[in-house]
Amino acid sequence: MRCSPRVATVASDADFAPTLRLHPLSWLFVLVSSIRQFIVPVIAVLVFGARDDGSMWGIVIVVPLVVAALWRQFLFRYGFGPRGLVIRDGLLFRNVRQIEYERIENIDTERGILHRLLNVAEVRVESSTGGKPEALIRVLALPAVEELRNRIFERGRAPTQAAPTADEGDILLRVSTTELMRFGFVDNRGMLVIAAAFGVFSQTGSMGDIGEWFGARLFKNDAGETGMAMLAVGAGLLVAVFLIVRLLSLVWALVTLHDFTLTRFAEGLRVRYGLLTRVGLTVRLPRVQAVHQTETVMHRFFGRVSLSADFAGDGMAQSDGDGTPQLRMRWLAPICTPRQSAQLIRIALPMLANDSTVEWELLAPGAKGRLFRKAVLLSSFLLAVPSIYLLGFAAPLVWVAVVPLAWLHATQYVRHTRWALTREALLFRRGWLTRRLSVIPRSRIQTVQEAESPFDRRKEMAVLIVDTAGAGSIASFVRIPYLRGQVARELAMELYRSAKDITIPRTQAAGAL
Amino acid sequence: MQPEANFRTQTQRVDPNAVRVWRWQAALACAIPTIPLLAIGFRIPTSLWLVIVFAYFVLAVWCVWKWPPAYYNALEYGVDTRGITIQRGILWRSRIALPRIRVQHTDVSQGPLQRRYGIATLKLYTAGSHYTKIELSGLTHDRALALRDALLAAGGDSGV
């Protein structure tokens, strides 16, 4: 069916010779990216080794890299073949790669400060195969990127007319600076910086110095004041860390997600964001595998939600051309109102447009009891040693706190966790402090698994695990626990059966595009 | 709608020879720790050493003698027009359903032990994220090849 054109592609494109070249300064970017890989060992050598012949080593490393980058740029060609994008590449071993236009799902661009000064962009072409991008083009001038994008999405035909409006599309969402500040407040990304700083300090041994400094200040006082001083310093530190985390998260959000714009064009969505490094992402709608909405306590305080999507090809082991893991969140909206979120979900997953109504189902009746017992046992286990150490024979007092909290958790979790199966999709809501909603179209489900542990079996319950492409992150792993055994089995069979029923029209639609 | 009944009627067991392969594999796996186990005999009191060796021996016998047939009894698979369903596990049971249009590619592999008993492992790859490789071991080689062909016959969609 769809296999046959691929065979034909090879035949018809065989005599097609790509002629387009990279931007003349491409070697510079290849060099920068190569040096970036060496930067950590180089810094390590400079800091710890303190070698005098640093410049010598620099020349030894850099010169071959420049030559290789220039040679590679000289050989690189790309072109728009009759059926697919053709890329000729290779340092010693020539490689001609052909990527069918129909299989290209996504064109990402990324522009750092240097890229923006020189008006160029790094382009990643991804197909639905997953794993690595099919092609990493480093770098192209901006008009060439625009041509690439248009030609690919118009199946290689020369554009009939220059349509400047097609570039812009309908703006679905533009996140203002105020909203981004809210997002910064909600997000905990600043914690990463703190963790990194902590790591560096402890590695270099400065941690001990800081400890000594504090110790010297504190213990100079009389013994009676030490306790209070410790407490005050501890509290002050906590507040300071909290404020710094917030501030860093705020700055991080403002810089990386600056001017976040989600637009819609004929076949898909385009996302653009970033102040220093400008990221552009073009995605075809069939590539959207699932949509996840997250709502933390802070989100609720502002009356906002976050919306992200899983794209096919974003597996767990995804890496860019250099082999560095790409852990970028695929935001549809880093922050938006619940109403906007509902609209965006419908746009990202068009099959929901004429879906049946959502009827939420609860977990099995025994779920609350199991959650409660699990929470009590787990926290007792974790707190056993510290509480016996600190409280001695009064250790069981810990249960005064643990039992009500576990009860609260069990009750609230069960109240907020529910699932629904509509004609087109599986919906799953979970959590109570951080609430998540996942929408997985039935036609995107890869495998369905129904599993039962010995504990499940005792209560006649089961877990349903739904696997989709691109669901690498923990947040997008859909696992519905504490279902009644019979319900889980029926749900699994129903999802398994409907996989084919829905995919046939989808395949035809994809062919018609 | 009775998916349960419908599903049950179609399941089959893998080849009984698989039990022998798994027994050999378990025996080999159990043999590896015997070297450090003998070595520590010189460092700890003999009575304690005897207890450890005895416990290990009981565990090894269970793994080699009891576990493979139990696993064999728990392993069932069913193939229908839509795809394949595999049920397995003794304590932690799972039943995974894979529609054939989601099969990206397949492997049929055979190790030396498996070749001796004419057994093969069918590996099905999907474009999913957490369960990208689904294995069914214990099939006869011919059956594995037939299953592979049956599952691939209707393929051709990009599967995503």
XYZ file of C-alpha atoms in Angstrom:
673
model
C 0.000 0.000 0.000
C 2.254 2.760 1.210
C 5.311 0.628 0.798
C 5.234 0.671 -2.970
C 5.905 4.407 -3.494
C 9.059 4.074 -1.435
C 10.469 1.566 -3.851
C 9.484 3.804 -6.722
C 11.180 6.733 -5.014
C 14.545 5.132 -5.178
C 14.125 4.415 -8.852
C 12.897 7.839 -9.909
C 15.188 9.847 -7.665
C 18.261 7.835 -8.548
C 19.371 10.193 -11.289
C 18.449 13.320 -9.339
C 21.523 15.258 -8.289
C 21.106 17.749 -5.449
C 22.712 21.104 -6.149
C 21.887 23.435 -3.242
C 24.649 24.199 -0.787
C 24.942 25.193 2.833
C 25.444 28.763 3.985
C 29.086 29.818 3.361
C 29.756 30.194 7.086
C 28.425 26.761 8.030
C 31.868 25.513 9.034
C 31.880 28.047 11.850
C 28.807 26.493 13.445
C 30.077 22.953 13.009
C 33.273 24.088 14.692
C 31.414 25.750 17.555
C 29.369 22.630 18.158
C 32.483 20.426 18.058
C 34.286 22.702 20.490
C 31.282 22.623 22.772
C 31.775 18.894 23.144
C 35.390 19.464 24.168
C 34.646 22.375 26.454
C 34.135 20.366 29.627
C 37.409 18.410 29.386
C 39.213 21.579 28.260
C 37.939 23.538 31.264
C 38.822 20.619 33.499
C 42.354 20.664 32.120
C 42.642 24.448 32.511
C 41.269 24.516 36.045
C 42.767 21.419 37.589
C 45.723 20.680 35.398
C 46.767 24.322 34.926
C 48.918 23.420 31.962
C 51.151 26.033 30.423
C 50.887 24.608 26.936
C 47.117 25.247 26.740
C 47.336 27.269 23.529
C 49.393 24.555 21.896
C 46.762 21.960 22.664
C 44.106 24.351 21.381
C 45.783 24.533 17.986
C 46.273 20.778 17.822
C 42.568 20.229 18.478
C 41.037 23.098 16.506
C 42.927 22.964 13.209
C 41.803 19.466 12.173
C 38.273 20.369 13.221
C 38.270 23.446 10.960
C 39.622 21.451 8.034
C 37.037 18.707 8.558
C 34.211 21.238 8.864
C 35.260 23.060 5.672
C 35.641 19.818 3.743
C 32.248 18.649 4.888
C 30.628 21.932 3.939
C 32.291 21.747 0.539
C 30.796 18.314 -0.126
C 27.340 18.848 1.362
C 24.493 19.212 -1.131
C 20.749 19.097 -0.768
C 17.915 19.348 -3.224
C 14.219 18.811 -3.781
C 13.841 15.597 -5.748
C 10.625 14.588 -7.467
C 9.496 12.528 -4.468
C 11.660 13.499 -1.583
C 14.322 15.648 -0.043
C 17.746 14.466 -1.192
C 20.820 15.115 0.927
C 24.365 14.245 -0.068
C 26.766 14.246 2.809
C 29.928 12.604 3.973
C 33.486 13.228 4.990
C 35.165 10.132 3.608
C 32.207 7.880 2.993
C 29.629 9.513 0.781
C 26.068 9.129 1.878
C 23.051 10.065 -0.201
C 19.895 10.151 1.829
C 16.410 10.476 0.439
C 13.524 11.359 2.675
C 10.083 11.131 1.152
C 8.109 14.350 1.512
C 5.137 12.453 2.851
C 7.160 10.954 5.648
C 8.587 14.251 6.833
C 6.527 15.190 9.839
C 8.475 17.951 11.416
C 10.976 20.686 10.636
C 12.673 22.247 13.633
C 14.873 25.287 13.479
C 17.104 26.586 16.188
C 18.932 29.898 16.229
C 21.378 30.915 18.902
C 22.836 34.414 19.197
C 25.499 33.737 16.574
C 22.867 32.339 14.202
C 20.768 35.439 14.633
C 23.670 37.799 14.052
C 24.397 36.033 10.769
C 20.752 35.466 9.806
C 21.028 31.710 9.574
C 19.366 28.740 11.276
C 20.104 25.146 12.146
C 17.479 22.873 10.648
C 16.366 19.433 11.764
C 14.196 17.374 9.468
C 12.359 14.590 11.264
C 10.226 11.777 9.955
C 7.975 9.458 11.889
C 10.693 6.838 12.238
C 11.730 8.088 15.639
C 15.099 8.267 17.288
C 17.506 10.573 15.553
C 16.419 13.391 13.241
C 16.578 12.188 9.646
C 18.702 15.140 8.685
C 20.547 17.853 10.542
C 21.340 20.755 8.233
C 23.840 23.094 9.826
C 23.325 25.895 8.736
C 21.088 27.552 6.139
C 20.293 31.186 5.418
C 16.796 32.173 6.494
C 15.276 32.458 2.989
C 16.656 28.982 2.224
C 14.976 27.639 5.394
C 11.687 29.173 4.348
C 12.022 27.631 0.904
C 12.854 24.259 2.444
C 9.796 24.432 4.639
C 7.478 25.461 1.808
C 8.856 22.952 -0.673
C 8.603 20.080 1.791
C 5.079 20.866 2.835
C 4.066 21.414 -0.802
C 5.613 18.101 -1.773
C 8.635 19.465 -3.564
C 6.793 21.573 -6.137
C 8.200 24.997 -6.734
C 5.850 27.387 -4.906
C 3.216 28.637 -7.297
C 3.151 32.041 -5.714
C 4.993 33.707 -2.939
C 2.398 33.760 -0.213
C 3.662 35.870 2.678
C 0.494 35.311 4.668
C 0.934 31.550 4.598
C 4.007 31.991 6.741
C 2.163 33.680 9.543
C -0.949 31.507 9.655
C -3.636 31.956 12.327
C -2.208 32.857 15.667
C -3.732 30.455 18.172
C -1.842 31.590 21.213
C 0.680 34.272 22.032
C 2.013 34.208 25.574
C 2.502 37.725 26.911
C 5.328 38.699 29.256
C 2.939 38.884 32.210
C 1.790 35.348 31.514
C 5.385 34.195 31.203
C 6.135 35.706 34.600
C 3.281 33.661 35.978
C 4.725 30.618 34.282
C 8.115 31.358 35.836
C 6.442 31.472 39.203
C 4.687 28.159 38.604
C 7.675 26.388 37.117
C 10.498 24.974 39.182
C 13.169 25.050 36.530
C 15.285 27.367 38.729
C 15.809 24.375 40.995
C 18.057 22.908 38.309
C 20.407 25.880 38.582
C 20.530 25.505 42.364
C 21.243 21.796 41.987
C 23.970 22.516 39.447
C 25.519 25.164 41.711
C 25.387 22.739 44.623
C 27.110 20.112 42.494
C 29.881 22.503 41.424
C 30.472 23.709 44.992
C 30.646 20.219 46.413
C 32.954 19.103 43.586
C 35.409 21.942 44.044
C 35.394 21.620 47.810
C 33.984 25.124 48.393
C 31.127 23.505 50.286
C 33.441 22.757 53.196
C 34.632 26.367 53.242
C 31.073 27.671 53.391
C 30.267 25.228 56.176
C 33.326 26.344 58.108
C 32.431 29.995 57.637
C 28.934 29.422 58.999
C 30.257 27.249 61.780
C 32.758 29.897 62.822
C 30.056 32.577 62.899
C 27.569 30.457 64.796
C 29.631 28.744 67.388
C 31.428 31.924 68.458
C 28.236 32.783 70.362
C 27.449 31.410 73.788
C 26.135 27.875 73.811
C 22.575 29.021 74.654
C 22.243 31.227 71.605
C 23.591 28.687 69.159
C 20.329 26.791 68.807
C 18.310 29.911 68.057
C 20.956 31.222 65.700
C 20.993 27.911 63.839
C 17.242 27.998 63.523
C 17.256 31.581 62.271
C 19.997 30.880 59.759
C 18.239 27.698 58.630
C 14.945 29.501 58.123
C 16.694 32.382 56.397
C 18.488 29.982 54.066
C 15.249 28.224 53.176
C 13.538 31.518 52.362
C 16.567 32.649 50.380
C 16.695 29.404 48.390
C 12.968 29.653 47.739
C 13.271 33.229 46.494
C 16.337 32.457 44.377
C 14.600 29.450 42.817
C 11.582 31.601 41.971
C 13.752 34.356 40.567
C 15.818 31.963 38.476
C 12.702 30.212 37.210
C 11.287 33.586 36.296
C 14.408 34.595 34.381
C 14.605 31.178 32.756
C 10.991 31.418 31.594
C 11.399 34.961 30.290
C 14.544 34.106 28.350
C 13.795 30.688 26.905
C 10.097 31.096 26.215
C 10.143 34.774 25.224
C 7.406 35.625 22.718
C 5.973 32.087 22.654
C 3.698 31.923 19.637
C 1.588 29.029 18.484
C 0.240 29.394 14.968
C -1.739 27.183 12.721
C -1.043 26.628 9.065
C -2.711 24.407 6.501
C -1.491 21.041 7.741
C -0.190 21.619 11.174
C 1.095 23.793 13.930
C 4.070 26.051 14.260
C 5.627 26.974 17.587
C 8.204 29.720 18.027
C 9.901 30.904 21.186
C 13.130 32.094 22.779
C 14.918 35.360 23.414
C 18.552 34.363 22.873
C 18.115 31.016 21.165
C 15.095 31.232 18.933
C 13.418 27.877 18.407
C 11.014 27.237 15.567
C 9.039 24.045 15.368
C 6.790 23.013 12.520
C 4.707 19.977 13.083
C 2.067 18.176 11.083
C -1.071 17.379 12.989
C -0.896 13.604 12.431
C 2.355 13.670 14.344
C 0.656 14.761 17.556
C 0.275 11.516 19.510
C -1.237 12.661 22.768
C -1.900 15.860 24.681
C -1.245 16.360 28.390
C -2.585 19.129 30.586
C -0.862 19.835 33.900
C -2.272 21.837 36.757
C -0.218 22.316 39.920
C -1.318 24.132 43.052
C 0.390 27.269 41.748
C -1.427 26.898 38.425
C -4.747 26.843 40.265
C -3.723 29.910 42.264
C -3.395 31.827 38.983
C -6.299 30.022 37.291
C -4.032 28.637 34.576
C -2.940 25.294 33.131
C 0.017 24.074 31.054
C -0.455 22.078 27.896
C 2.146 19.869 26.250
C 2.044 17.318 23.462
C 3.850 14.112 22.551
C 5.179 14.048 19.019
C 6.008 10.886 17.127
C 9.732 10.376 16.977
C 10.466 11.966 20.354
C 11.432 8.681 21.907
C 13.332 8.253 25.128
C 16.649 7.800 23.425
C 16.274 10.829 21.248
C 19.438 12.711 20.555
C 20.404 15.444 18.162
C 23.170 15.134 15.575
C 25.902 15.347 18.185
C 24.473 12.579 20.290
C 23.449 14.856 23.154
C 20.062 14.024 24.600
C 17.294 16.388 23.635
C 15.042 16.875 26.615
C 12.985 19.727 25.324
C 9.433 20.003 26.542
C 7.003 20.056 23.660
C 4.767 22.857 24.814
C 1.552 23.660 23.062
C 1.028 26.336 25.679
C 3.427 26.755 28.608
C 0.640 28.624 30.331
C -2.943 29.367 29.316
C -6.442 29.447 30.724
C -8.359 26.159 31.008
C -10.677 27.417 28.299
C -7.868 28.080 25.846
C -6.477 24.680 26.748
C -9.729 22.949 25.818
C -9.738 24.765 22.464
C -6.107 23.918 21.773
C -6.698 20.237 22.565
C -9.427 20.188 19.938
C -7.165 21.819 17.376
C -4.189 19.571 18.096
C -6.352 16.446 17.968
C -8.894 17.186 15.226
C -10.473 13.740 15.527
C -12.101 14.947 18.755
C -14.231 17.456 16.821
C -17.182 15.126 16.382
C -16.524 12.862 19.300
C -19.087 11.385 21.637
C -19.660 13.046 25.009
C -17.238 12.331 27.817
C -18.605 10.139 30.593
C -16.119 9.894 33.434
C -15.660 6.579 35.231
C -14.200 6.168 38.704
C -11.579 3.749 39.950
C -12.575 0.461 41.610
C -14.361 0.827 44.994
C -11.450 -0.687 46.926
C -8.942 1.793 45.503
C -9.138 4.214 48.407
C -8.361 1.527 50.993
C -5.406 0.226 49.026
C -3.997 3.728 48.504
C -4.385 4.455 52.217
C -2.661 1.244 53.302
C 0.091 1.751 50.753
C 0.725 5.333 51.917
C 0.781 4.322 55.596
C 3.086 1.360 55.038
C 5.432 3.249 52.760
C 5.754 6.290 55.027
C 6.125 4.095 58.128
C 8.919 2.251 56.401
C 10.666 5.448 55.319
C 10.203 7.216 58.665
C 10.989 4.231 60.900
C 14.720 4.812 61.318
C 14.677 8.626 61.639
C 11.730 8.604 64.066
C 13.217 5.912 66.332
C 16.519 7.787 66.272
C 14.946 11.142 67.148
C 11.965 10.159 69.309
C 13.028 6.880 70.874
C 10.061 5.148 72.500
C 7.761 7.950 71.358
C 8.352 6.924 67.710
C 4.764 5.629 67.196
C 3.639 9.252 67.612
C 4.672 9.689 63.973
C 1.499 7.838 63.054
C -0.531 10.717 64.482
C 0.693 12.708 61.499
C 1.039 9.878 58.979
C -2.421 8.331 59.271
C -4.527 11.474 58.659
C -2.233 12.578 55.825
C -2.429 9.149 54.194
C -6.214 9.234 54.534
C -6.322 12.699 52.982
C -4.103 11.543 50.130
C -6.152 8.412 49.454
C -9.480 10.256 49.552
C -8.347 13.162 47.417
C -6.489 11.001 44.899
C -9.498 8.775 44.334
C -11.794 11.783 44.079
C -9.693 13.415 41.349
C -8.653 10.330 39.406
C -10.983 9.158 36.688
C -10.969 7.921 33.145
C -13.271 8.023 30.140
C -13.475 6.238 26.840
C -15.121 8.115 24.008
C -15.561 7.050 20.430
C -12.227 8.599 19.463
C -10.064 8.825 22.535
C -9.069 7.632 25.970
C -9.025 10.350 28.622
C -7.306 9.976 31.970
C -7.305 12.445 34.856
C -5.110 11.837 37.869
C -3.558 13.374 40.968
C -4.875 15.889 43.429
C -2.116 18.388 44.242
C -0.711 18.219 40.736
C -3.569 17.271 38.462
C -2.903 15.841 35.052
C -5.217 15.173 32.166
C -4.032 13.016 29.270
C -5.950 12.741 26.033
C -4.857 9.847 23.850
C -6.653 9.319 20.547
C -7.502 5.677 20.043
C -5.899 5.780 16.621
C -2.523 6.672 18.172
C -2.296 3.817 20.658
C 0.619 1.484 19.983
C 0.120 -1.248 22.563
C -2.364 -1.862 25.337
C -1.374 -3.818 28.378
C -3.430 -5.092 31.249
C -1.355 -6.201 34.217
C -2.026 -7.469 37.705
C 0.310 -7.768 40.647
C -0.397 -10.267 43.459
C -1.898 -7.354 45.438
C -4.149 -6.472 42.516
C -5.281 -10.067 42.224
C -6.224 -10.239 45.895
C -8.696 -7.381 45.345
C -9.630 -8.380 41.780
C -8.099 -5.262 40.347
C -5.799 -4.591 37.419
C -3.687 -1.862 35.873
C -4.101 -0.631 32.327
C -0.987 0.649 30.571
C -1.314 2.433 27.263
C 1.785 3.026 25.190
C 2.020 5.671 22.482
C 4.877 7.015 20.413
C 6.808 9.959 21.806
C 5.677 9.410 25.388
C 9.187 9.399 26.774
C 8.686 11.645 29.772
C 7.237 10.430 33.047
C 4.359 12.890 32.781
C 3.158 11.326 29.551
C 3.285 7.708 30.724
C -0.339 6.607 30.903
C -0.946 3.931 33.498
C -4.424 3.651 34.974
C -4.164 1.850 38.321
C -6.809 0.288 40.596
C -9.322 -0.604 37.913
C -11.745 -3.442 38.459
C -10.187 -6.475 36.801
C -13.096 -7.048 34.454
C -13.218 -3.350 33.501
C -9.497 -3.294 32.711
C -9.770 -6.403 30.541
C -12.731 -5.073 28.604
C -11.114 -1.672 28.174
C -7.881 -3.247 26.912
C -9.736 -5.428 24.408
C -11.870 -2.525 23.250
C -8.822 -0.308 22.640
C -7.025 -3.151 20.884
C -9.969 -3.801 18.613
C -10.588 -0.205 17.689
C -6.974 0.354 16.661
C -7.621 -0.875 13.169
C -11.137 0.422 12.708
C -9.983 3.974 13.112
C -6.666 3.780 11.369
C -8.026 2.875 7.941
C -9.714 6.213 7.295
C -6.687 7.930 8.781
C -4.359 6.252 6.314
C -6.569 7.311 3.451
C -6.589 10.837 4.786
C -2.816 10.817 5.005
C -2.608 9.630 1.422
C -4.917 12.399 0.274
C -2.879 15.136 1.912
C -19.826 -8.145 24.018
C -17.724 -10.829 25.663
C -14.099 -10.006 24.999
C -12.964 -12.350 27.700
C -14.642 -15.412 26.238
C -13.685 -14.393 22.735
C -10.073 -13.949 23.743
C -9.829 -17.227 25.639
C -10.935 -19.346 22.707
C -8.104 -18.141 20.533
C -5.137 -18.552 22.824
C -2.448 -21.139 22.309
C 0.583 -22.375 24.193
C 4.121 -22.222 22.898
C 6.086 -25.371 22.099
C 6.640 -27.747 25.084
C 10.321 -28.005 24.159
C 10.627 -24.432 25.374
C 10.562 -25.750 28.949
C 13.782 -27.667 28.308
C 15.474 -24.579 26.869
C 14.420 -22.473 29.852
C 15.646 -25.184 32.236
C 19.064 -25.182 30.598
C 19.150 -21.396 30.654
C 18.156 -21.319 34.323
C 20.763 -23.983 35.151
C 23.498 -22.000 33.421
C 22.405 -18.792 35.140
C 22.378 -20.536 38.520
C 25.827 -21.996 37.896
C 27.505 -18.589 37.640
C 27.182 -17.557 41.340
C 28.550 -20.919 42.539
C 32.143 -19.737 42.022
C 31.940 -16.752 44.422
C 29.813 -18.926 46.697
C 32.603 -21.499 46.941
C 35.180 -18.752 47.309
C 33.546 -17.138 50.342
C 33.629 -20.543 52.059
C 37.201 -19.752 53.126
C 36.261 -16.425 54.716
C 33.184 -17.211 56.818
C 32.342 -19.852 59.462
C 31.614 -23.246 57.935
C 28.178 -23.591 59.532
C 27.014 -20.275 58.071
C 28.509 -21.239 54.722
C 26.603 -24.537 54.726
C 23.351 -22.712 55.438
C 23.952 -20.287 52.560
C 24.893 -23.077 50.167
C 21.834 -25.087 51.130
C 19.526 -22.081 50.692
C 21.080 -21.338 47.347
C 20.741 -24.954 46.296
C 17.026 -24.975 47.153
C 16.520 -21.722 45.242
C 18.444 -23.049 42.243
C 16.416 -26.268 42.174
C 13.218 -24.253 42.290
C 14.437 -21.993 39.472
C 15.533 -24.894 37.295
C 12.845 -27.450 38.060
C 9.670 -25.620 39.075
C 9.822 -22.231 37.452
C 10.080 -23.133 33.706
C 6.932 -25.326 33.628
C 5.014 -22.781 35.685
C 6.076 -20.024 33.284
C 5.129 -22.267 30.367
C 1.642 -22.774 31.791
C 1.215 -19.048 32.294
C 2.411 -18.095 28.806
C -0.337 -17.920 26.228
C -0.666 -16.061 22.999
C -3.481 -15.430 20.595
C -3.354 -14.248 17.022
C -6.375 -12.850 15.254
C -7.013 -10.649 12.254
C -6.151 -7.531 14.237
C -2.873 -8.563 15.788
C -1.365 -10.523 18.606
C -2.054 -10.795 22.325
C 0.507 -12.231 24.710
C -0.255 -13.219 28.279
C 2.522 -14.086 30.683
C 3.798 -14.004 34.234
C 3.302 -16.118 37.333
C 3.072 -13.563 40.144
C 2.989 -10.368 38.118
C 0.684 -11.229 35.259
C 0.305 -9.103 32.182
C -1.526 -9.310 28.930
C -0.202 -7.106 26.164
C -2.150 -6.529 22.983
C -0.354 -5.355 19.881
C -2.344 -4.505 16.765
C -0.488 -5.698 13.696
C -0.595 -2.286 12.033
C 1.653 -1.096 14.857
C 4.404 -3.597 14.107
C 7.349 -1.618 12.740
C 9.643 -4.544 12.103
C 10.274 -8.029 13.434
C 13.144 -10.309 14.365
C 13.198 -14.067 14.676
C 16.253 -15.016 16.698
C 17.731 -18.318 17.853
C 20.519 -18.940 20.325
C 22.631 -22.115 20.339
C 20.491 -23.743 23.041
C 17.313 -22.763 21.269
C 18.652 -24.147 17.969
C 19.344 -27.468 19.668
C 15.658 -27.794 20.541
C 14.272 -26.082 17.436
C 12.959 -23.125 19.386
C 13.007 -19.464 18.373
C 12.125 -16.065 19.813
C 9.863 -13.723 17.915
C 10.591 -10.050 18.564
C 8.083 -7.435 17.524
C 9.096 -3.788 17.469
C 6.654 -0.913 17.809
C 7.013 2.862 17.573
C 5.879 3.162 21.196
C 7.948 4.635 24.020
C 8.015 2.170 26.892
C 7.223 -1.145 25.247
C 9.095 -0.880 21.968
C 10.196 -4.506 21.852
C 7.725 -7.261 22.571
C 9.197 -10.744 22.752
C 7.559 -14.106 22.514
C 9.986 -16.912 23.232
C 9.431 -20.639 23.090
C 7.871 -20.873 19.633
C 9.103 -23.502 17.214
C 11.226 -21.888 14.534
C 8.701 -22.594 11.775
C 5.859 -21.254 13.866
C 7.841 -18.082 14.616
C 8.480 -17.528 10.911
C 4.819 -18.172 10.071
C 3.685 -15.774 12.783
C 6.088 -13.130 11.578
C 4.784 -13.429 8.024
C 1.186 -13.377 9.215
C 1.759 -10.251 11.277
C 3.675 -8.440 8.561
C 1.301 -9.347 5.730
C -1.204 -6.657 6.536
C 1.420 -4.080 7.463
C 2.510 -1.196 5.310
C 1.126 1.764 7.183
C 3.725 3.949 8.821
C 2.373 2.699 12.141
C 2.322 6.078 13.854
